Amino acid sequence: MTATQWQNILVLCTIMGFATMEYVSRRYKNTVTATGNDTKLEVFMFLSVLAITQPLAIFVTSKLGHAWFPDYKNALADLPWWGMVGILLVADDMTQYWWHRLSHSPLLWPLHRAHHSAEYMSIRVTFRNNFFYYLMMPGLWAAGALLYLGFGGMVYALYIAVKLLVILGAHCAWRWDEPLYRVRALHPLMWVLERTISTPATHWAHHAITNEDGVGHYKGNFGNLLFLWDIIFGSAHITRQYPARVGLIDDKLFGQERWYHQMLYPVLQSKREHSALRVGGSIYAGPETLDTKS
């Protein structure tokens, strides 16, 4: 089998594994309250990343490479595996950290708010975003350039498989880290792990509907594969607890935005009151306080 086939098998097994745990643990049935609007957004975004955005980035970078830098085709193919992984962590994962962090600024928030509008956590939320959020993601284009330079094969395949394992696990309705925190002998290991990769506890805090409970931290915990970037760049918040609710306060007050506005802004724009998804609109600046028990 080719490296790409191995990658696809590993990713599929990861998705099926977490989906099974969501079902077996009853976390999906008890906590995921998705509407038809949510489902359309999540399905169409997953398909667009798989069928349009990622192939487009690889195709365009390959064409530009052949046109402008033909002598550099596979120039880095002989790097040791650890060298390739180190470059991928910086060019792909660290740039994604900064793109994610910048996407919480007023200018770029409309391209990312769809990811936070879900009122539940599940692997189905993982690729829930605006179409242009992924199309403009620097790490995706950097990965395409690295593939042209020779970063294919099992190194890249395993890197992608591991990254998806961590990211899907961080969004999963089944909180895999929760029982591990209860085992006293594992406390040192978990201390290291939660500062190295994204976990449900740290990433759920990023999706919290409020910061007022001391658990939520939607203005930090931006890491995707490595939570270490949050530690290094001062945006980490670790509590080993989970927010009572996730989502957006403005959606609770004014109703959820339509899936096509969330996915295709600024091409399609919302008419909702207090909407960031229209030209001239702004992030809701009302009170942060919300009854998290209702």
PDB file of C-alpha atoms in Angstrom:
ATOM      1  CA  MET A   1       0.000   0.000   0.000  1.00  0.00           C
ATOM      2  CA  THR A   2       1.059   3.565  -0.633  1.00  0.00           C
ATOM      3  CA  ALA A   3       1.680   6.127   2.128  1.00  0.00           C
ATOM      4  CA  THR A   4      -1.504   7.967   1.157  1.00  0.00           C
ATOM      5  CA  GLN A   5      -3.535   4.771   1.493  1.00  0.00           C
ATOM      6  CA  TRP A   6      -2.042   4.155   4.943  1.00  0.00           C
ATOM      7  CA  GLN A   7      -2.866   7.738   5.891  1.00  0.00           C
ATOM      8  CA  ASN A   8      -6.474   7.359   4.765  1.00  0.00           C
ATOM      9  CA  ILE A   9      -6.874   4.069   6.637  1.00  0.00           C
ATOM     10  CA  LEU A  10      -5.444   5.533   9.853  1.00  0.00           C
ATOM     11  CA  VAL A  11      -7.626   8.654   9.617  1.00  0.00           C
ATOM     12  CA  LEU A  12     -10.737   6.577   8.913  1.00  0.00           C
ATOM     13  CA  CYS A  13      -9.981   4.279  11.867  1.00  0.00           C
ATOM     14  CA  THR A  14      -9.487   7.320  14.104  1.00  0.00           C
ATOM     15  CA  ILE A  15     -12.817   8.831  13.057  1.00  0.00           C
ATOM     16  CA  MET A  16     -14.620   5.524  13.524  1.00  0.00           C
ATOM     17  CA  GLY A  17     -12.941   4.942  16.888  1.00  0.00           C
ATOM     18  CA  PHE A  18     -13.964   8.298  18.353  1.00  0.00           C
ATOM     19  CA  ALA A  19     -17.443   8.036  16.813  1.00  0.00           C
ATOM     20  CA  THR A  20     -17.834   4.630  18.465  1.00  0.00           C
ATOM     21  CA  MET A  21     -16.771   6.007  21.845  1.00  0.00           C
ATOM     22  CA  GLU A  22     -19.194   8.919  21.508  1.00  0.00           C
ATOM     23  CA  TYR A  23     -21.966   6.386  20.919  1.00  0.00           C
ATOM     24  CA  VAL A  24     -20.937   3.742  23.483  1.00  0.00           C
ATOM     25  CA  SER A  25     -20.400   6.295  26.239  1.00  0.00           C
ATOM     26  CA  ARG A  26     -23.820   7.829  25.408  1.00  0.00           C
ATOM     27  CA  ARG A  27     -22.156  11.229  25.322  1.00  0.00           C
ATOM     28  CA  TYR A  28     -23.411  11.809  21.787  1.00  0.00           C
ATOM     29  CA  LYS A  29     -27.016  10.996  22.641  1.00  0.00           C
ATOM     30  CA  ASN A  30     -26.970  12.969  25.882  1.00  0.00           C
ATOM     31  CA  THR A  31     -25.048  16.077  24.867  1.00  0.00           C
ATOM     32  CA  VAL A  32     -25.125  16.643  21.096  1.00  0.00           C
ATOM     33  CA  THR A  33     -28.154  18.793  20.267  1.00  0.00           C
ATOM     34  CA  ALA A  34     -27.476  19.440  16.601  1.00  0.00           C
ATOM     35  CA  THR A  35     -30.129  20.968  14.346  1.00  0.00           C
ATOM     36  CA  GLY A  36     -30.535  20.511  10.611  1.00  0.00           C
ATOM     37  CA  ASN A  37     -28.780  23.856  10.223  1.00  0.00           C
ATOM     38  CA  ASP A  38     -25.777  22.487  12.145  1.00  0.00           C
ATOM     39  CA  THR A  39     -25.690  19.298  10.105  1.00  0.00           C
ATOM     40  CA  LYS A  40     -25.693  21.104   6.752  1.00  0.00           C
ATOM     41  CA  LEU A  41     -22.843  23.368   7.831  1.00  0.00           C
ATOM     42  CA  GLU A  42     -20.736  20.499   9.160  1.00  0.00           C
ATOM     43  CA  VAL A  43     -21.315  18.155   6.211  1.00  0.00           C
ATOM     44  CA  PHE A  44     -20.713  20.770   3.524  1.00  0.00           C
ATOM     45  CA  MET A  45     -17.596  22.110   5.260  1.00  0.00           C
ATOM     46  CA  PHE A  46     -16.127  18.623   5.712  1.00  0.00           C
ATOM     47  CA  LEU A  47     -16.720  17.855   2.033  1.00  0.00           C
ATOM     48  CA  SER A  48     -15.358  21.214   0.889  1.00  0.00           C
ATOM     49  CA  VAL A  49     -12.094  20.755   2.815  1.00  0.00           C
ATOM     50  CA  LEU A  50     -11.725  17.203   1.545  1.00  0.00           C
ATOM     51  CA  ALA A  51     -12.746  17.787  -2.078  1.00  0.00           C
ATOM     52  CA  ILE A  52     -11.851  21.432  -2.772  1.00  0.00           C
ATOM     53  CA  THR A  53      -9.592  23.301  -0.346  1.00  0.00           C
ATOM     54  CA  GLN A  54      -6.859  20.765   0.381  1.00  0.00           C
ATOM     55  CA  PRO A  55      -6.586  19.427  -3.213  1.00  0.00           C
ATOM     56  CA  LEU A  56      -6.569  23.020  -4.512  1.00  0.00           C
ATOM     57  CA  ALA A  57      -3.700  24.030  -2.221  1.00  0.00           C
ATOM     58  CA  ILE A  58      -1.661  20.988  -3.259  1.00  0.00           C
ATOM     59  CA  PHE A  59      -2.439  21.522  -6.971  1.00  0.00           C
ATOM     60  CA  VAL A  60      -1.652  25.250  -7.004  1.00  0.00           C
ATOM     61  CA  THR A  61       1.583  24.963  -4.995  1.00  0.00           C
ATOM     62  CA  SER A  62       2.726  22.129  -7.251  1.00  0.00           C
ATOM     63  CA  LYS A  63       1.990  24.146 -10.406  1.00  0.00           C
ATOM     64  CA  LEU A  64       3.734  27.230  -9.023  1.00  0.00           C
ATOM     65  CA  GLY A  65       6.682  25.115  -7.955  1.00  0.00           C
ATOM     66  CA  HIS A  66       7.094  23.591 -11.410  1.00  0.00           C
ATOM     67  CA  ALA A  67       6.731  27.013 -13.040  1.00  0.00           C
ATOM     68  CA  TRP A  68       8.982  29.064 -10.761  1.00  0.00           C
ATOM     69  CA  PHE A  69      11.204  26.611  -8.900  1.00  0.00           C
ATOM     70  CA  PRO A  70      11.568  23.494 -11.060  1.00  0.00           C
ATOM     71  CA  ASP A  71      15.031  22.731  -9.668  1.00  0.00           C
ATOM     72  CA  TYR A  72      13.619  22.444  -6.119  1.00  0.00           C
ATOM     73  CA  LYS A  73      11.258  19.551  -6.832  1.00  0.00           C
ATOM     74  CA  ASN A  74      11.902  16.955  -4.062  1.00  0.00           C
ATOM     75  CA  ALA A  75      14.890  19.036  -2.889  1.00  0.00           C
ATOM     76  CA  LEU A  76      14.255  18.109   0.750  1.00  0.00           C
ATOM     77  CA  ALA A  77      13.275  14.483   0.194  1.00  0.00           C
ATOM     78  CA  ASP A  78      16.459  13.198   1.816  1.00  0.00           C
ATOM     79  CA  LEU A  79      15.976  14.993   5.127  1.00  0.00           C
ATOM     80  CA  PRO A  80      15.800  12.665   8.162  1.00  0.00           C
ATOM     81  CA  TRP A  81      12.294  11.985   9.443  1.00  0.00           C
ATOM     82  CA  TRP A  82      12.817  14.071  12.582  1.00  0.00           C
ATOM     83  CA  GLY A  83      13.893  17.024  10.465  1.00  0.00           C
ATOM     84  CA  MET A  84      10.728  16.762   8.380  1.00  0.00           C
ATOM     85  CA  VAL A  85       8.559  16.508  11.493  1.00  0.00           C
ATOM     86  CA  GLY A  86      10.251  19.541  13.037  1.00  0.00           C
ATOM     87  CA  ILE A  87       9.659  21.626   9.908  1.00  0.00           C
ATOM     88  CA  LEU A  88       6.024  20.447   9.679  1.00  0.00           C
ATOM     89  CA  LEU A  89       5.393  21.386  13.304  1.00  0.00           C
ATOM     90  CA  VAL A  90       6.549  24.939  12.597  1.00  0.00           C
ATOM     91  CA  ALA A  91       5.316  25.458   9.020  1.00  0.00           C
ATOM     92  CA  ASP A  92       1.981  23.701   9.518  1.00  0.00           C
ATOM     93  CA  ASP A  93       1.059  23.518  13.196  1.00  0.00           C
ATOM     94  CA  MET A  94       2.606  26.716  14.570  1.00  0.00           C
ATOM     95  CA  THR A  95       1.277  28.788  11.667  1.00  0.00           C
ATOM     96  CA  GLN A  96      -2.145  27.256  12.292  1.00  0.00           C
ATOM     97  CA  TYR A  97      -1.865  28.331  15.932  1.00  0.00           C
ATOM     98  CA  TRP A  98      -1.242  31.940  14.864  1.00  0.00           C
ATOM     99  CA  TRP A  99      -3.929  31.824  12.160  1.00  0.00           C
ATOM    100  CA  HIS A 100      -6.375  30.531  14.780  1.00  0.00           C
ATOM    101  CA  ARG A 101      -5.296  33.202  17.257  1.00  0.00           C
ATOM    102  CA  LEU A 102      -5.616  35.982  14.664  1.00  0.00           C
ATOM    103  CA  SER A 103      -9.046  34.621  13.743  1.00  0.00           C
ATOM    104  CA  HIS A 104     -10.274  35.684  17.167  1.00  0.00           C
ATOM    105  CA  SER A 105      -9.608  39.312  16.208  1.00  0.00           C
ATOM    106  CA  PRO A 106     -12.516  41.491  14.978  1.00  0.00           C
ATOM    107  CA  LEU A 107     -11.240  41.455  11.380  1.00  0.00           C
ATOM    108  CA  LEU A 108     -11.040  37.670  10.951  1.00  0.00           C
ATOM    109  CA  TRP A 109     -13.622  36.485  13.506  1.00  0.00           C
ATOM    110  CA  PRO A 110     -16.410  36.192  10.868  1.00  0.00           C
ATOM    111  CA  LEU A 111     -14.314  33.508   9.138  1.00  0.00           C
ATOM    112  CA  HIS A 112     -14.029  31.448  12.331  1.00  0.00           C
ATOM    113  CA  ARG A 113     -17.184  32.060  14.385  1.00  0.00           C
ATOM    114  CA  ALA A 114     -18.921  29.065  12.762  1.00  0.00           C
ATOM    115  CA  HIS A 115     -16.547  26.791  14.666  1.00  0.00           C
ATOM    116  CA  HIS A 116     -17.760  28.278  17.942  1.00  0.00           C
ATOM    117  CA  SER A 117     -21.460  28.487  17.143  1.00  0.00           C
ATOM    118  CA  ALA A 118     -22.035  24.787  17.881  1.00  0.00           C
ATOM    119  CA  GLU A 119     -23.730  24.347  21.275  1.00  0.00           C
ATOM    120  CA  TYR A 120     -22.100  20.933  21.722  1.00  0.00           C
ATOM    121  CA  MET A 121     -18.724  19.255  21.379  1.00  0.00           C
ATOM    122  CA  SER A 122     -18.247  16.328  19.039  1.00  0.00           C
ATOM    123  CA  ILE A 123     -15.891  15.127  16.328  1.00  0.00           C
ATOM    124  CA  ARG A 124     -18.458  16.496  13.889  1.00  0.00           C
ATOM    125  CA  VAL A 125     -17.442  20.029  14.958  1.00  0.00           C
ATOM    126  CA  THR A 126     -13.778  19.549  13.994  1.00  0.00           C
ATOM    127  CA  PHE A 127     -13.993  20.971  10.450  1.00  0.00           C
ATOM    128  CA  ARG A 128     -16.957  23.263  11.122  1.00  0.00           C
ATOM    129  CA  ASN A 129     -15.735  26.645   9.884  1.00  0.00           C
ATOM    130  CA  ASN A 130     -16.086  29.213   7.135  1.00  0.00           C
ATOM    131  CA  PHE A 131     -14.987  28.079   3.667  1.00  0.00           C
ATOM    132  CA  PHE A 132     -12.521  30.965   3.367  1.00  0.00           C
ATOM    133  CA  TYR A 133     -11.054  30.256   6.806  1.00  0.00           C
ATOM    134  CA  TYR A 134      -9.448  27.117   5.397  1.00  0.00           C
ATOM    135  CA  LEU A 135      -8.801  28.546   1.946  1.00  0.00           C
ATOM    136  CA  MET A 136      -6.682  31.323   3.513  1.00  0.00           C
ATOM    137  CA  MET A 137      -4.993  29.158   6.175  1.00  0.00           C
ATOM    138  CA  PRO A 138      -1.218  29.653   5.728  1.00  0.00           C
ATOM    139  CA  GLY A 139      -0.330  26.197   7.048  1.00  0.00           C
ATOM    140  CA  LEU A 140      -2.380  24.470   4.356  1.00  0.00           C
ATOM    141  CA  TRP A 141      -0.415  26.228   1.614  1.00  0.00           C
ATOM    142  CA  ALA A 142       2.875  25.673   3.435  1.00  0.00           C
ATOM    143  CA  ALA A 143       2.064  21.959   3.581  1.00  0.00           C
ATOM    144  CA  GLY A 144       1.443  21.987  -0.177  1.00  0.00           C
ATOM    145  CA  ALA A 145       4.826  23.613  -0.742  1.00  0.00           C
ATOM    146  CA  LEU A 146       6.534  21.065   1.524  1.00  0.00           C
ATOM    147  CA  LEU A 147       4.932  18.231  -0.419  1.00  0.00           C
ATOM    148  CA  TYR A 148       6.431  19.706  -3.586  1.00  0.00           C
ATOM    149  CA  LEU A 149       9.802  19.837  -1.831  1.00  0.00           C
ATOM    150  CA  GLY A 150       9.623  16.135  -1.073  1.00  0.00           C
ATOM    151  CA  PHE A 151       7.787  15.786   2.251  1.00  0.00           C
ATOM    152  CA  GLY A 152       5.535  13.005   0.994  1.00  0.00           C
ATOM    153  CA  GLY A 153       5.716   9.378   2.017  1.00  0.00           C
ATOM    154  CA  MET A 154       5.126   7.823   5.419  1.00  0.00           C
ATOM    155  CA  VAL A 155       6.512  10.765   7.400  1.00  0.00           C
ATOM    156  CA  TYR A 156       3.835  13.139   6.127  1.00  0.00           C
ATOM    157  CA  ALA A 157       1.159  10.431   6.256  1.00  0.00           C
ATOM    158  CA  LEU A 158       1.874   9.634   9.909  1.00  0.00           C
ATOM    159  CA  TYR A 159       2.139  13.332  10.800  1.00  0.00           C
ATOM    160  CA  ILE A 160      -1.339  13.967   9.390  1.00  0.00           C
ATOM    161  CA  ALA A 161      -2.725  10.835  11.085  1.00  0.00           C
ATOM    162  CA  VAL A 162      -1.320  11.848  14.486  1.00  0.00           C
ATOM    163  CA  LYS A 163      -2.502  15.443  14.110  1.00  0.00           C
ATOM    164  CA  LEU A 164      -6.041  14.312  13.246  1.00  0.00           C
ATOM    165  CA  LEU A 165      -5.949  11.891  16.190  1.00  0.00           C
ATOM    166  CA  VAL A 166      -5.214  14.761  18.578  1.00  0.00           C
ATOM    167  CA  ILE A 167      -7.608  17.283  17.016  1.00  0.00           C
ATOM    168  CA  LEU A 168     -10.533  14.858  16.785  1.00  0.00           C
ATOM    169  CA  GLY A 169      -9.841  13.747  20.346  1.00  0.00           C
ATOM    170  CA  ALA A 170      -9.873  17.345  21.575  1.00  0.00           C
ATOM    171  CA  HIS A 171     -13.350  17.921  20.085  1.00  0.00           C
ATOM    172  CA  CYS A 172     -14.802  14.498  20.893  1.00  0.00           C
ATOM    173  CA  ALA A 173     -17.970  14.353  22.996  1.00  0.00           C
ATOM    174  CA  TRP A 174     -16.307  11.482  24.878  1.00  0.00           C
ATOM    175  CA  ARG A 175     -13.710  13.213  27.056  1.00  0.00           C
ATOM    176  CA  TRP A 176     -10.866  10.709  26.959  1.00  0.00           C
ATOM    177  CA  ASP A 177      -8.715  12.644  29.444  1.00  0.00           C
ATOM    178  CA  GLU A 178     -11.378  12.802  32.167  1.00  0.00           C
ATOM    179  CA  PRO A 179     -10.903   9.299  33.639  1.00  0.00           C
ATOM    180  CA  LEU A 180      -7.112   9.636  33.420  1.00  0.00           C
ATOM    181  CA  TYR A 181      -7.165  12.687  35.696  1.00  0.00           C
ATOM    182  CA  ARG A 182      -8.729  10.528  38.409  1.00  0.00           C
ATOM    183  CA  VAL A 183      -5.779   8.115  38.491  1.00  0.00           C
ATOM    184  CA  ARG A 184      -3.297   9.565  40.954  1.00  0.00           C
ATOM    185  CA  ALA A 185      -0.367   7.621  39.525  1.00  0.00           C
ATOM    186  CA  LEU A 186      -0.973   9.270  36.135  1.00  0.00           C
ATOM    187  CA  HIS A 187      -0.880  12.862  37.413  1.00  0.00           C
ATOM    188  CA  PRO A 188       2.775  13.464  36.380  1.00  0.00           C
ATOM    189  CA  LEU A 189       2.128  12.002  32.924  1.00  0.00           C
ATOM    190  CA  MET A 190      -1.033  14.086  32.467  1.00  0.00           C
ATOM    191  CA  TRP A 191       0.830  17.198  33.610  1.00  0.00           C
ATOM    192  CA  VAL A 192       3.237  16.732  30.719  1.00  0.00           C
ATOM    193  CA  LEU A 193       0.595  15.602  28.218  1.00  0.00           C
ATOM    194  CA  GLU A 194      -1.795  18.506  28.767  1.00  0.00           C
ATOM    195  CA  ARG A 195       1.072  20.944  28.222  1.00  0.00           C
ATOM    196  CA  THR A 196       2.203  19.188  25.055  1.00  0.00           C
ATOM    197  CA  ILE A 197      -0.912  18.379  23.003  1.00  0.00           C
ATOM    198  CA  SER A 198      -4.477  19.659  22.884  1.00  0.00           C
ATOM    199  CA  THR A 199      -6.797  17.700  25.167  1.00  0.00           C
ATOM    200  CA  PRO A 200     -10.569  17.829  25.677  1.00  0.00           C
ATOM    201  CA  ALA A 201     -10.176  19.815  28.916  1.00  0.00           C
ATOM    202  CA  THR A 202      -8.033  22.552  27.385  1.00  0.00           C
ATOM    203  CA  HIS A 203      -9.874  22.697  24.054  1.00  0.00           C
ATOM    204  CA  TRP A 204     -13.376  22.558  25.503  1.00  0.00           C
ATOM    205  CA  ALA A 205     -12.381  25.597  27.579  1.00  0.00           C
ATOM    206  CA  HIS A 206     -11.664  27.384  24.295  1.00  0.00           C
ATOM    207  CA  HIS A 207     -15.231  26.658  23.128  1.00  0.00           C
ATOM    208  CA  ALA A 208     -16.849  27.843  26.377  1.00  0.00           C
ATOM    209  CA  ILE A 209     -19.757  30.255  26.153  1.00  0.00           C
ATOM    210  CA  THR A 210     -18.285  32.381  28.940  1.00  0.00           C
ATOM    211  CA  ASN A 211     -15.005  32.995  30.733  1.00  0.00           C
ATOM    212  CA  GLU A 212     -16.691  34.046  33.961  1.00  0.00           C
ATOM    213  CA  ASP A 213     -16.644  30.610  35.590  1.00  0.00           C
ATOM    214  CA  GLY A 214     -12.853  30.446  35.631  1.00  0.00           C
ATOM    215  CA  VAL A 215     -12.916  27.390  33.343  1.00  0.00           C
ATOM    216  CA  GLY A 216     -13.758  28.947  29.989  1.00  0.00           C
ATOM    217  CA  HIS A 217     -10.937  30.498  28.017  1.00  0.00           C
ATOM    218  CA  TYR A 218     -12.186  31.300  24.534  1.00  0.00           C
ATOM    219  CA  LYS A 219      -9.514  34.010  24.172  1.00  0.00           C
ATOM    220  CA  GLY A 220      -6.737  31.415  24.482  1.00  0.00           C
ATOM    221  CA  ASN A 221      -5.974  27.685  24.158  1.00  0.00           C
ATOM    222  CA  PHE A 222      -5.553  28.064  20.404  1.00  0.00           C
ATOM    223  CA  GLY A 223      -3.287  25.052  19.819  1.00  0.00           C
ATOM    224  CA  ASN A 224      -4.283  22.335  17.346  1.00  0.00           C
ATOM    225  CA  LEU A 225      -1.806  19.480  17.535  1.00  0.00           C
ATOM    226  CA  LEU A 226       0.588  21.086  20.017  1.00  0.00           C
ATOM    227  CA  PHE A 227      -0.784  22.882  23.058  1.00  0.00           C
ATOM    228  CA  LEU A 228       2.860  23.708  23.653  1.00  0.00           C
ATOM    229  CA  TRP A 229       2.406  26.787  21.432  1.00  0.00           C
ATOM    230  CA  ASP A 230      -0.056  28.162  24.004  1.00  0.00           C
ATOM    231  CA  ILE A 231       2.487  27.568  26.747  1.00  0.00           C
ATOM    232  CA  ILE A 232       5.256  29.288  24.768  1.00  0.00           C
ATOM    233  CA  PHE A 233       3.188  32.253  23.579  1.00  0.00           C
ATOM    234  CA  GLY A 234       1.291  32.866  26.820  1.00  0.00           C
ATOM    235  CA  SER A 235      -2.262  31.916  25.835  1.00  0.00           C
ATOM    236  CA  ALA A 236      -2.628  28.733  27.936  1.00  0.00           C
ATOM    237  CA  HIS A 237      -5.258  28.122  30.610  1.00  0.00           C
ATOM    238  CA  ILE A 238      -5.297  24.698  32.305  1.00  0.00           C
ATOM    239  CA  THR A 239      -7.915  23.736  34.901  1.00  0.00           C
ATOM    240  CA  ARG A 240      -8.610  20.022  34.252  1.00  0.00           C
ATOM    241  CA  GLN A 241     -12.276  21.005  34.253  1.00  0.00           C
ATOM    242  CA  TYR A 242     -14.854  21.378  31.496  1.00  0.00           C
ATOM    243  CA  PRO A 243     -17.127  24.358  30.835  1.00  0.00           C
ATOM    244  CA  ALA A 244     -20.797  23.933  31.690  1.00  0.00           C
ATOM    245  CA  ARG A 245     -21.794  25.141  28.232  1.00  0.00           C
ATOM    246  CA  VAL A 246     -20.199  25.860  24.887  1.00  0.00           C
ATOM    247  CA  GLY A 247     -21.318  28.070  22.024  1.00  0.00           C
ATOM    248  CA  LEU A 248     -21.928  31.780  21.497  1.00  0.00           C
ATOM    249  CA  ILE A 249     -23.990  34.086  23.686  1.00  0.00           C
ATOM    250  CA  ASP A 250     -25.270  36.131  20.729  1.00  0.00           C
ATOM    251  CA  ASP A 251     -26.698  32.964  19.135  1.00  0.00           C
ATOM    252  CA  LYS A 252     -28.543  32.202  22.375  1.00  0.00           C
ATOM    253  CA  LEU A 253     -29.986  35.720  22.452  1.00  0.00           C
ATOM    254  CA  PHE A 254     -30.749  36.374  18.786  1.00  0.00           C
ATOM    255  CA  GLY A 255     -30.957  32.912  17.181  1.00  0.00           C
ATOM    256  CA  GLN A 256     -28.420  30.882  15.248  1.00  0.00           C
ATOM    257  CA  GLU A 257     -27.041  32.187  11.972  1.00  0.00           C
ATOM    258  CA  ARG A 258     -28.042  30.245   8.854  1.00  0.00           C
ATOM    259  CA  TRP A 259     -25.525  27.634   7.729  1.00  0.00           C
ATOM    260  CA  TYR A 260     -24.875  29.287   4.341  1.00  0.00           C
ATOM    261  CA  HIS A 261     -24.067  32.639   5.984  1.00  0.00           C
ATOM    262  CA  GLN A 262     -21.659  30.921   8.356  1.00  0.00           C
ATOM    263  CA  MET A 263     -20.002  28.952   5.585  1.00  0.00           C
ATOM    264  CA  LEU A 264     -19.880  31.502   2.754  1.00  0.00           C
ATOM    265  CA  TYR A 265     -19.528  34.929   4.358  1.00  0.00           C
ATOM    266  CA  PRO A 266     -18.649  37.466   2.906  1.00  0.00           C
ATOM    267  CA  VAL A 267     -20.189  36.190  -0.340  1.00  0.00           C
ATOM    268  CA  LEU A 268     -23.473  35.595   1.523  1.00  0.00           C
ATOM    269  CA  GLN A 269     -24.288  37.946   4.388  1.00  0.00           C
ATOM    270  CA  SER A 270     -26.637  37.737   7.347  1.00  0.00           C
ATOM    271  CA  LYS A 271     -29.567  40.024   8.087  1.00  0.00           C
ATOM    272  CA  ARG A 272     -29.721  39.018  11.756  1.00  0.00           C
ATOM    273  CA  GLU A 273     -29.590  41.626  14.483  1.00  0.00           C
ATOM    274  CA  HIS A 274     -26.163  41.926  16.131  1.00  0.00           C
ATOM    275  CA  SER A 275     -24.418  39.897  13.443  1.00  0.00           C
ATOM    276  CA  ALA A 276     -20.722  39.786  12.604  1.00  0.00           C
ATOM    277  CA  LEU A 277     -21.611  38.067   9.326  1.00  0.00           C
ATOM    278  CA  ARG A 278     -22.404  41.185   7.345  1.00  0.00           C
ATOM    279  CA  VAL A 279     -20.348  44.115   6.121  1.00  0.00           C
ATOM    280  CA  GLY A 280     -20.572  46.787   8.785  1.00  0.00           C
ATOM    281  CA  GLY A 281     -21.630  44.265  11.410  1.00  0.00           C
ATOM    282  CA  SER A 282     -19.643  43.628  14.549  1.00  0.00           C
ATOM    283  CA  ILE A 283     -18.951  41.051  17.230  1.00  0.00           C
ATOM    284  CA  TYR A 284     -21.686  41.101  19.879  1.00  0.00           C
ATOM    285  CA  ALA A 285     -20.460  43.382  22.648  1.00  0.00           C
ATOM    286  CA  GLY A 286     -23.273  42.869  25.150  1.00  0.00           C
ATOM    287  CA  PRO A 287     -22.984  41.432  28.658  1.00  0.00           C
ATOM    288  CA  GLU A 288     -20.910  38.271  28.947  1.00  0.00           C
ATOM    289  CA  THR A 289     -22.959  36.964  31.863  1.00  0.00           C
ATOM    290  CA  LEU A 290     -25.353  34.153  30.982  1.00  0.00           C
ATOM    291  CA  ASP A 291     -27.134  31.665  33.219  1.00  0.00           C
ATOM    292  CA  THR A 292     -25.149  28.505  32.421  1.00  0.00           C
ATOM    293  CA  LYS A 293     -27.650  26.273  34.219  1.00  0.00           C
ATOM    294  CA  SER A 294     -30.672  27.118  32.101  1.00  0.00           C
TER     295      SER A 294
END
